Amino acid sequence: MRRLLSRLVLAALCATPLLARAQTNPELVIEDNDFLGPGGSNIQAIIPLLNNPRIKLLGVTVVVGDDWENAESDRIRRFLEISKHHDIPVYDGAVQPLINTVELMRLRETQFGTIPWKGAWGGLGSIEKTPDSQPQVAKTADGAPTLKAASLPAAMFMIQQVHAHPHQVTIVEAGPMTNLALAIRMDPSFAATAKQLVFMGAYLDLNLMSVTGNADNGSDFNLIFDPEAAHIALTAPWPHITSIANVSNDIVMSQDEIKKLAQAHPNPVTAYMQRFYVPLPMWDEVTSAIAADPSLITKSIDAYMDVETSKGINYGHAYVWPDALAPKRMGIRKVRIVQQIDTARFKSAFTTQAQNAMGTH
């Protein structure tokens, strides 16, 4: 009798449309990002998670990195207003890395050469006049938000949600890992209680590309900005970790593609994308898309991974080892490294997601 009931249940599940099952049991996601904007990969990273039947976006958390934290918080809150997603809460997070500072990065450049992209600490330019703490938010063309950030700090929100939904929450990390490290240090059970970590970072074997190609695209900024946080996060006991880095460098939507999208499907989101188009790889969009739909991955490899925290030329660089050569120390963990994705299907899906990204709140 039990076997018959099991077969009937299995048959019912198989008969249920995939979309209906996704809506019944969506993936619970928190997006942590350094939302440089307006426009660009950071802001657009949220698009694959909006109105997606596979996903329930629990909230968005903000971390210093590509811009100062207060400016990033304004930009993502303004985009949520423009896209009519006032129901998605935003939680402000770390305003500085754990140990790295403006002065330490100045010293590093003096000793070991220029870091091409310095985010909040100078962008593509000089770090020499960068203040030691975040300045007031400057005016930007997308306007100031009226939507307010939630009162809970980002790390506390992450801890709260992971324990409210044990082994169900995917953390999408598209910026430096400072908020994650704080959550791990406040709650040692945090990582193990989550479902998985999917992060943008850990470039491998791109040293020559910095000479022959775009130096910034060979700079592992998310790890370089806060190496100690990356080490803490990547050695925590997550059930699964996925790294998206090299694979995203060659995925770009042209200005013409965005223009055609905005003309064919006019709405505030596609208009925003056209107005604030930035010709950069789709680093963070790919990361969010893979978290939402892992079947986009067509090739990957598992390897042990850690991040260099010694103050030297390789500070913040990722290292990987096969099983036979991995250091015999506690904490070092295997990471799924994405090597190829179905780019055509990703871009098609992203186009559709942008068309349907508008909320109702």
GROMACS .gro file of C-alpha atoms in nm:
model
  361
    1MET     CA    1   0.000   0.000   0.000
    2ARG     CA    2   0.282   0.240   0.089
    3ARG     CA    3   0.452   0.172  -0.245
    4LEU     CA    4   0.126   0.246  -0.429
    5LEU     CA    5   0.082   0.573  -0.242
    6SER     CA    6   0.443   0.672  -0.316
    7ARG     CA    7   0.391   0.604  -0.685
    8LEU     CA    8   0.070   0.808  -0.689
    9VAL     CA    9   0.245   1.102  -0.517
   10LEU     CA   10   0.538   1.081  -0.761
   11ALA     CA   11   0.299   1.069  -1.057
   12ALA     CA   12   0.116   1.375  -0.928
   13LEU     CA   13   0.441   1.567  -0.890
   14CYS     CA   14   0.552   1.473  -1.240
   15ALA     CA   15   0.217   1.584  -1.378
   16THR     CA   16   0.246   1.923  -1.209
   17PRO     CA   17   0.381   2.187  -1.449
   18LEU     CA   18   0.733   2.305  -1.364
   19LEU     CA   19   0.617   2.667  -1.344
   20ALA     CA   20   0.345   2.581  -1.095
   21ARG     CA   21   0.593   2.392  -0.876
   22ALA     CA   22   0.836   2.685  -0.893
   23GLN     CA   23   0.561   2.921  -0.778
   24THR     CA   24   0.469   2.683  -0.492
   25ASN     CA   25   0.828   2.638  -0.371
   26PRO     CA   26   1.036   2.928  -0.500
   27GLU     CA   27   1.404   2.966  -0.419
   28LEU     CA   28   1.448   3.202  -0.123
   29VAL     CA   29   1.717   3.457  -0.207
   30ILE     CA   30   1.901   3.747  -0.045
   31GLU     CA   31   2.105   3.965  -0.284
   32ASP     CA   32   2.410   4.131  -0.126
   33ASN     CA   33   2.575   4.383  -0.356
   34ASP     CA   34   2.779   4.701  -0.389
   35PHE     CA   35   2.520   4.879  -0.601
   36LEU     CA   36   2.714   5.129  -0.810
   37GLY     CA   37   2.472   5.326  -1.025
   38PRO     CA   38   2.269   5.453  -1.185
   39GLY     CA   39   2.269   5.170  -1.440
   40GLY     CA   40   2.538   4.910  -1.495
   41SER     CA   41   2.588   4.551  -1.387
   42ASN     CA   42   2.540   4.610  -1.012
   43ILE     CA   43   2.191   4.760  -1.036
   44GLN     CA   44   2.083   4.530  -1.319
   45ALA     CA   45   2.184   4.226  -1.110
   46ILE     CA   46   1.847   4.241  -0.940
   47ILE     CA   47   1.649   4.207  -1.266
   48PRO     CA   48   1.673   3.822  -1.290
   49LEU     CA   49   1.522   3.807  -0.939
   50LEU     CA   50   1.220   4.034  -0.999
   51ASN     CA   51   0.879   3.878  -1.075
   52ASN     CA   52   1.056   3.547  -1.126
   53PRO     CA   53   0.832   3.247  -1.040
   54ARG     CA   54   1.145   3.054  -0.941
   55ILE     CA   55   1.245   3.317  -0.684
   56LYS     CA   56   1.122   3.484  -0.368
   57LEU     CA   57   1.353   3.779  -0.303
   58LEU     CA   58   1.355   3.818   0.074
   59GLY     CA   59   1.548   4.143   0.063
   60VAL     CA   60   1.850   4.330  -0.067
   61THR     CA   61   2.158   4.410   0.141
   62VAL     CA   62   2.420   4.674   0.065
   63VAL     CA   63   2.796   4.664   0.119
   64VAL     CA   64   3.072   4.917   0.050
   65GLY     CA   65   3.277   4.835  -0.259
   66ASP     CA   66   3.217   4.977  -0.604
   67ASP     CA   67   3.084   5.290  -0.431
   68TRP     CA   68   3.041   5.417  -0.079
   69GLU     CA   69   2.769   5.229   0.104
   70ASN     CA   70   2.533   5.525   0.152
   71ALA     CA   71   2.541   5.610  -0.221
   72GLU     CA   72   2.481   5.246  -0.316
   73SER     CA   73   2.184   5.226  -0.082
   74ASP     CA   74   2.031   5.534  -0.247
   75ARG     CA   75   2.083   5.395  -0.597
   76ILE     CA   76   1.921   5.055  -0.538
   77ARG     CA   77   1.632   5.210  -0.345
   78ARG     CA   78   1.575   5.453  -0.631
   79PHE     CA   79   1.576   5.168  -0.883
   80LEU     CA   80   1.323   4.976  -0.674
   81GLU     CA   81   1.101   5.286  -0.680
   82ILE     CA   82   1.137   5.322  -1.057
   83SER     CA   83   1.052   4.955  -1.106
   84LYS     CA   84   0.761   4.978  -0.856
   85HIS     CA   85   0.904   4.726  -0.609
   86HIS     CA   86   0.851   4.921  -0.290
   87ASP     CA   87   0.775   4.587  -0.123
   88ILE     CA   88   1.138   4.467  -0.144
   89PRO     CA   89   1.325   4.583   0.168
   90VAL     CA   90   1.680   4.722   0.154
   91TYR     CA   91   1.919   4.673   0.445
   92ASP     CA   92   2.228   4.891   0.480
   93GLY     CA   93   2.551   4.712   0.566
   94ALA     CA   94   2.925   4.758   0.611
   95VAL     CA   95   3.066   5.103   0.535
   96GLN     CA   96   3.431   4.983   0.550
   97PRO     CA   97   3.614   4.653   0.491
   98LEU     CA   98   3.717   4.450   0.795
   99ILE     CA   99   4.087   4.549   0.787
  100ASN     CA  100   4.169   4.706   0.451
  101THR     CA  101   4.168   5.087   0.443
  102VAL     CA  102   4.222   5.371   0.199
  103GLU     CA  103   4.570   5.423   0.344
  104LEU     CA  104   4.660   5.054   0.309
  105MET     CA  105   4.548   5.054  -0.053
  106ARG     CA  106   4.757   5.367  -0.121
  107LEU     CA  107   5.058   5.189   0.029
  108ARG     CA  108   4.987   4.876  -0.173
  109GLU     CA  109   4.981   5.073  -0.498
  110THR     CA  110   5.313   5.234  -0.408
  111GLN     CA  111   5.473   4.896  -0.341
  112PHE     CA  112   5.314   4.668  -0.601
  113GLY     CA  113   5.161   4.882  -0.877
  114THR     CA  114   4.828   5.040  -0.959
  115ILE     CA  115   4.502   4.859  -0.889
  116PRO     CA  116   4.297   4.945  -1.201
  117TRP     CA  117   3.954   4.965  -1.035
  118LYS     CA  118   3.935   5.095  -0.679
  119GLY     CA  119   3.558   5.136  -0.649
  120ALA     CA  120   3.459   5.383  -0.378
  121TRP     CA  121   3.826   5.463  -0.325
  122GLY     CA  122   3.898   5.621  -0.660
  123GLY     CA  123   3.726   5.419  -0.932
  124LEU     CA  124   3.946   5.409  -1.241
  125GLY     CA  125   4.135   5.717  -1.127
  126SER     CA  126   4.370   5.809  -0.845
  127ILE     CA  127   4.327   5.715  -0.481
  128GLU     CA  128   4.535   6.010  -0.363
  129LYS     CA  129   4.246   6.242  -0.269
  130THR     CA  130   4.005   5.975  -0.150
  131PRO     CA  131   3.865   6.051   0.198
  132ASP     CA  132   3.911   5.793   0.473
  133SER     CA  133   3.536   5.768   0.540
  134GLN     CA  134   3.229   5.796   0.321
  135PRO     CA  135   3.122   6.144   0.212
  136GLN     CA  136   2.765   6.263   0.171
  137VAL     CA  137   2.572   6.120  -0.123
  138ALA     CA  138   2.607   6.324  -0.439
  139LYS     CA  139   2.312   6.401  -0.667
  140THR     CA  140   2.268   6.167  -0.964
  141ALA     CA  141   2.055   6.180  -1.276
  142ASP     CA  142   1.813   5.910  -1.159
  143GLY     CA  143   1.698   6.127  -0.868
  144ALA     CA  144   1.691   6.085  -0.492
  145PRO     CA  145   1.485   5.799  -0.346
  146THR     CA  146   1.193   5.845  -0.110
  147LEU     CA  147   1.195   5.475  -0.017
  148LYS     CA  148   1.377   5.433   0.315
  149ALA     CA  149   1.620   5.160   0.412
  150ALA     CA  150   1.506   4.914   0.679
  151SER     CA  151   1.638   4.971   1.031
  152LEU     CA  152   1.801   4.629   1.077
  153PRO     CA  153   2.171   4.604   0.979
  154ALA     CA  154   2.240   4.384   0.676
  155ALA     CA  155   2.428   4.111   0.863
  156MET     CA  156   2.153   4.082   1.122
  157PHE     CA  157   1.888   4.056   0.850
  158MET     CA  158   2.082   3.772   0.685
  159ILE     CA  159   2.109   3.584   1.014
  160GLN     CA  160   1.742   3.638   1.088
  161GLN     CA  161   1.624   3.509   0.751
  162VAL     CA  162   1.854   3.207   0.742
  163HIS     CA  163   1.721   3.091   1.079
  164ALA     CA  164   1.362   3.168   0.981
  165HIS     CA  165   1.407   2.942   0.676
  166PRO     CA  166   1.671   2.681   0.767
  167HIS     CA  167   1.860   2.532   0.469
  168GLN     CA  168   1.642   2.722   0.220
  169VAL     CA  169   1.811   3.062   0.171
  170THR     CA  170   2.053   3.123  -0.116
  171ILE     CA  171   2.288   3.417  -0.062
  172VAL     CA  172   2.379   3.587  -0.390
  173GLU     CA  173   2.701   3.776  -0.320
  174ALA     CA  174   2.790   4.021  -0.595
  175GLY     CA  175   3.013   4.255  -0.396
  176PRO     CA  176   3.285   4.234  -0.130
  177MET     CA  177   3.201   3.978   0.139
  178THR     CA  178   3.215   4.208   0.442
  179ASN     CA  179   2.850   4.163   0.540
  180LEU     CA  180   2.885   3.785   0.510
  181ALA     CA  181   3.196   3.783   0.728
  182LEU     CA  182   3.019   3.989   0.993
  183ALA     CA  183   2.721   3.751   0.990
  184ILE     CA  184   2.954   3.449   1.018
  185ARG     CA  185   3.145   3.602   1.308
  186MET     CA  186   2.824   3.701   1.490
  187ASP     CA  187   2.662   3.363   1.431
  188PRO     CA  188   2.892   3.064   1.369
  189SER     CA  189   2.589   2.857   1.257
  190PHE     CA  190   2.487   3.110   0.989
  191ALA     CA  191   2.664   2.960   0.685
  192ALA     CA  192   2.571   2.601   0.767
  193THR     CA  193   2.207   2.700   0.814
  194ALA     CA  194   2.187   2.866   0.471
  195LYS     CA  195   2.126   2.665   0.155
  196GLN     CA  196   2.421   2.791  -0.047
  197LEU     CA  197   2.645   3.082  -0.142
  198VAL     CA  198   2.663   3.194  -0.505
  199PHE     CA  199   2.925   3.467  -0.549
  200MET     CA  200   3.078   3.687  -0.817
  201GLY     CA  201   3.454   3.669  -0.776
  202ALA     CA  202   3.766   3.449  -0.771
  203TYR     CA  203   3.917   3.523  -1.111
  204LEU     CA  204   4.171   3.261  -1.208
  205ASP     CA  205   4.468   3.279  -1.447
  206LEU     CA  206   4.395   3.632  -1.575
  207ASN     CA  207   4.739   3.782  -1.518
  208LEU     CA  208   4.821   3.796  -1.889
  209MET     CA  209   4.479   3.941  -1.969
  210SER     CA  210   4.565   4.247  -1.761
  211VAL     CA  211   4.851   4.306  -2.006
  212THR     CA  212   4.685   4.214  -2.337
  213GLY     CA  213   4.324   4.311  -2.267
  214ASN     CA  214   4.122   4.528  -2.030
  215ALA     CA  215   4.318   4.544  -1.706
  216ASP     CA  216   4.006   4.614  -1.499
  217ASN     CA  217   3.839   4.298  -1.628
  218GLY     CA  218   4.134   4.104  -1.489
  219SER     CA  219   4.107   4.267  -1.146
  220ASP     CA  220   3.931   4.059  -0.880
  221PHE     CA  221   3.792   4.365  -0.704
  222ASN     CA  222   3.532   4.195  -0.483
  223LEU     CA  223   3.808   3.991  -0.317
  224ILE     CA  224   4.083   4.256  -0.333
  225PHE     CA  225   3.870   4.517  -0.155
  226ASP     CA  226   3.819   4.298   0.153
  227PRO     CA  227   4.042   3.988   0.143
  228GLU     CA  228   3.992   3.896   0.509
  229ALA     CA  229   3.614   3.893   0.464
  230ALA     CA  230   3.649   3.673   0.155
  231HIS     CA  231   3.871   3.430   0.347
  232ILE     CA  232   3.621   3.412   0.634
  233ALA     CA  233   3.329   3.360   0.397
  234LEU     CA  234   3.493   3.099   0.175
  235THR     CA  235   3.616   2.890   0.468
  236ALA     CA  236   3.276   2.889   0.642
  237PRO     CA  237   3.069   2.566   0.638
  238TRP     CA  238   2.824   2.646   0.359
  239PRO     CA  239   2.648   2.337   0.221
  240HIS     CA  240   2.744   2.455  -0.130
  241ILE     CA  241   2.952   2.739  -0.280
  242THR     CA  242   2.949   2.847  -0.646
  243SER     CA  243   3.194   3.095  -0.800
  244ILE     CA  244   3.114   3.300  -1.110
  245ALA     CA  245   3.405   3.507  -1.242
  246ASN     CA  246   3.598   3.442  -1.565
  247VAL     CA  247   3.288   3.312  -1.742
  248SER     CA  248   3.108   3.647  -1.711
  249ASN     CA  249   3.388   3.861  -1.859
  250ASP     CA  250   3.288   3.797  -2.220
  251ILE     CA  251   2.912   3.841  -2.178
  252VAL     CA  252   2.799   4.188  -2.281
  253MET     CA  253   2.478   4.340  -2.411
  254SER     CA  254   2.554   4.609  -2.668
  255GLN     CA  255   2.402   4.954  -2.660
  256ASP     CA  256   2.212   4.863  -2.976
  257GLU     CA  257   2.065   4.552  -2.809
  258ILE     CA  258   1.948   4.760  -2.513
  259LYS     CA  259   1.803   5.025  -2.743
  260LYS     CA  260   1.606   4.763  -2.937
  261LEU     CA  261   1.482   4.614  -2.610
  262ALA     CA  262   1.363   4.953  -2.483
  263GLN     CA  263   1.191   5.035  -2.811
  264ALA     CA  264   1.020   4.695  -2.843
  265HIS     CA  265   0.915   4.674  -2.479
  266PRO     CA  266   0.892   5.024  -2.333
  267ASN     CA  267   0.858   5.039  -1.956
  268PRO     CA  268   1.042   5.230  -1.681
  269VAL     CA  269   1.297   4.948  -1.638
  270THR     CA  270   1.395   4.919  -2.006
  271ALA     CA  271   1.397   5.300  -2.033
  272TYR     CA  272   1.630   5.314  -1.731
  273MET     CA  273   1.859   5.054  -1.887
  274GLN     CA  274   1.879   5.251  -2.211
  275ARG     CA  275   1.930   5.587  -2.043
  276PHE     CA  276   2.201   5.466  -1.808
  277TYR     CA  277   2.366   5.208  -2.034
  278VAL     CA  278   2.723   5.118  -1.933
  279PRO     CA  279   2.932   4.909  -2.178
  280LEU     CA  280   3.058   4.654  -1.927
  281PRO     CA  281   3.047   4.275  -1.891
  282MET     CA  282   2.735   4.142  -1.721
  283TRP     CA  283   2.921   4.023  -1.412
  284ASP     CA  284   2.649   4.053  -1.152
  285GLU     CA  285   2.354   3.981  -1.382
  286VAL     CA  286   2.511   3.643  -1.468
  287THR     CA  287   2.563   3.570  -1.098
  288SER     CA  288   2.199   3.636  -1.011
  289ALA     CA  289   2.077   3.448  -1.318
  290ILE     CA  290   2.276   3.136  -1.225
  291ALA     CA  291   2.142   3.149  -0.870
  292ALA     CA  292   1.790   3.165  -1.015
  293ASP     CA  293   1.853   2.898  -1.280
  294PRO     CA  294   2.159   2.674  -1.229
  295SER     CA  295   2.075   2.487  -1.550
  296LEU     CA  296   2.239   2.779  -1.735
  297ILE     CA  297   2.573   2.622  -1.636
  298THR     CA  298   2.711   2.400  -1.912
  299LYS     CA  299   3.059   2.339  -1.770
  300SER     CA  300   3.208   2.364  -1.423
  301ILE     CA  301   3.478   2.216  -1.205
  302ASP     CA  302   3.505   2.162  -0.830
  303ALA     CA  303   3.823   2.267  -0.652
  304TYR     CA  304   3.941   2.374  -0.309
  305MET     CA  305   3.964   2.754  -0.284
  306ASP     CA  306   4.099   3.018  -0.048
  307VAL     CA  307   4.205   3.383  -0.059
  308GLU     CA  308   4.549   3.528   0.016
  309THR     CA  309   4.539   3.753   0.324
  310SER     CA  310   4.913   3.821   0.359
  311LYS     CA  311   5.004   4.181   0.282
  312GLY     CA  312   5.185   4.148  -0.049
  313ILE     CA  313   5.143   4.159  -0.423
  314ASN     CA  314   4.887   3.874  -0.413
  315TYR     CA  315   4.677   4.018  -0.128
  316GLY     CA  316   4.315   3.934  -0.210
  317HIS     CA  317   4.389   3.687  -0.489
  318ALA     CA  318   4.208   3.353  -0.505
  319TYR     CA  319   4.395   3.024  -0.509
  320VAL     CA  320   4.261   2.683  -0.605
  321TRP     CA  321   4.392   2.330  -0.552
  322PRO     CA  322   4.293   1.981  -0.668
  323ASP     CA  323   4.223   1.723  -0.399
  324ALA     CA  324   4.576   1.584  -0.399
  325LEU     CA  325   4.747   1.921  -0.348
  326ALA     CA  326   4.505   2.105  -0.117
  327PRO     CA  327   4.650   2.233   0.212
  328LYS     CA  328   4.566   2.008   0.505
  329ARG     CA  329   4.408   2.269   0.726
  330MET     CA  330   4.067   2.320   0.876
  331GLY     CA  331   3.818   2.534   0.693
  332ILE     CA  332   3.937   2.517   0.334
  333ARG     CA  333   3.637   2.416   0.124
  334LYS     CA  334   3.546   2.299  -0.223
  335VAL     CA  335   3.388   2.550  -0.459
  336ARG     CA  336   3.202   2.487  -0.782
  337ILE     CA  337   3.377   2.708  -1.037
  338VAL     CA  338   3.158   2.794  -1.335
  339GLN     CA  339   3.352   2.769  -1.662
  340GLN     CA  340   3.082   2.798  -1.929
  341ILE     CA  341   2.715   2.892  -1.946
  342ASP     CA  342   2.448   2.891  -2.216
  343THR     CA  343   2.506   3.254  -2.310
  344ALA     CA  344   2.231   3.272  -2.572
  345ARG     CA  345   1.971   3.140  -2.327
  346PHE     CA  346   2.097   3.372  -2.053
  347LYS     CA  347   2.066   3.681  -2.273
  348SER     CA  348   1.724   3.573  -2.400
  349ALA     CA  349   1.601   3.515  -2.045
  350PHE     CA  350   1.749   3.844  -1.922
  351THR     CA  351   1.571   4.031  -2.203
  352THR     CA  352   1.241   3.872  -2.104
  353GLN     CA  353   1.305   3.943  -1.736
  354ALA     CA  354   1.369   4.311  -1.811
  355GLN     CA  355   1.042   4.324  -2.008
  356ASN     CA  356   0.855   4.178  -1.710
  357ALA     CA  357   1.046   4.341  -1.424
  358MET     CA  358   0.788   4.602  -1.327
  359GLY     CA  359   0.615   4.555  -0.993
  360THR     CA  360   0.277   4.676  -0.873
  361HIS     CA  361   0.357   4.821  -0.531
   0.00000   0.00000   0.00000
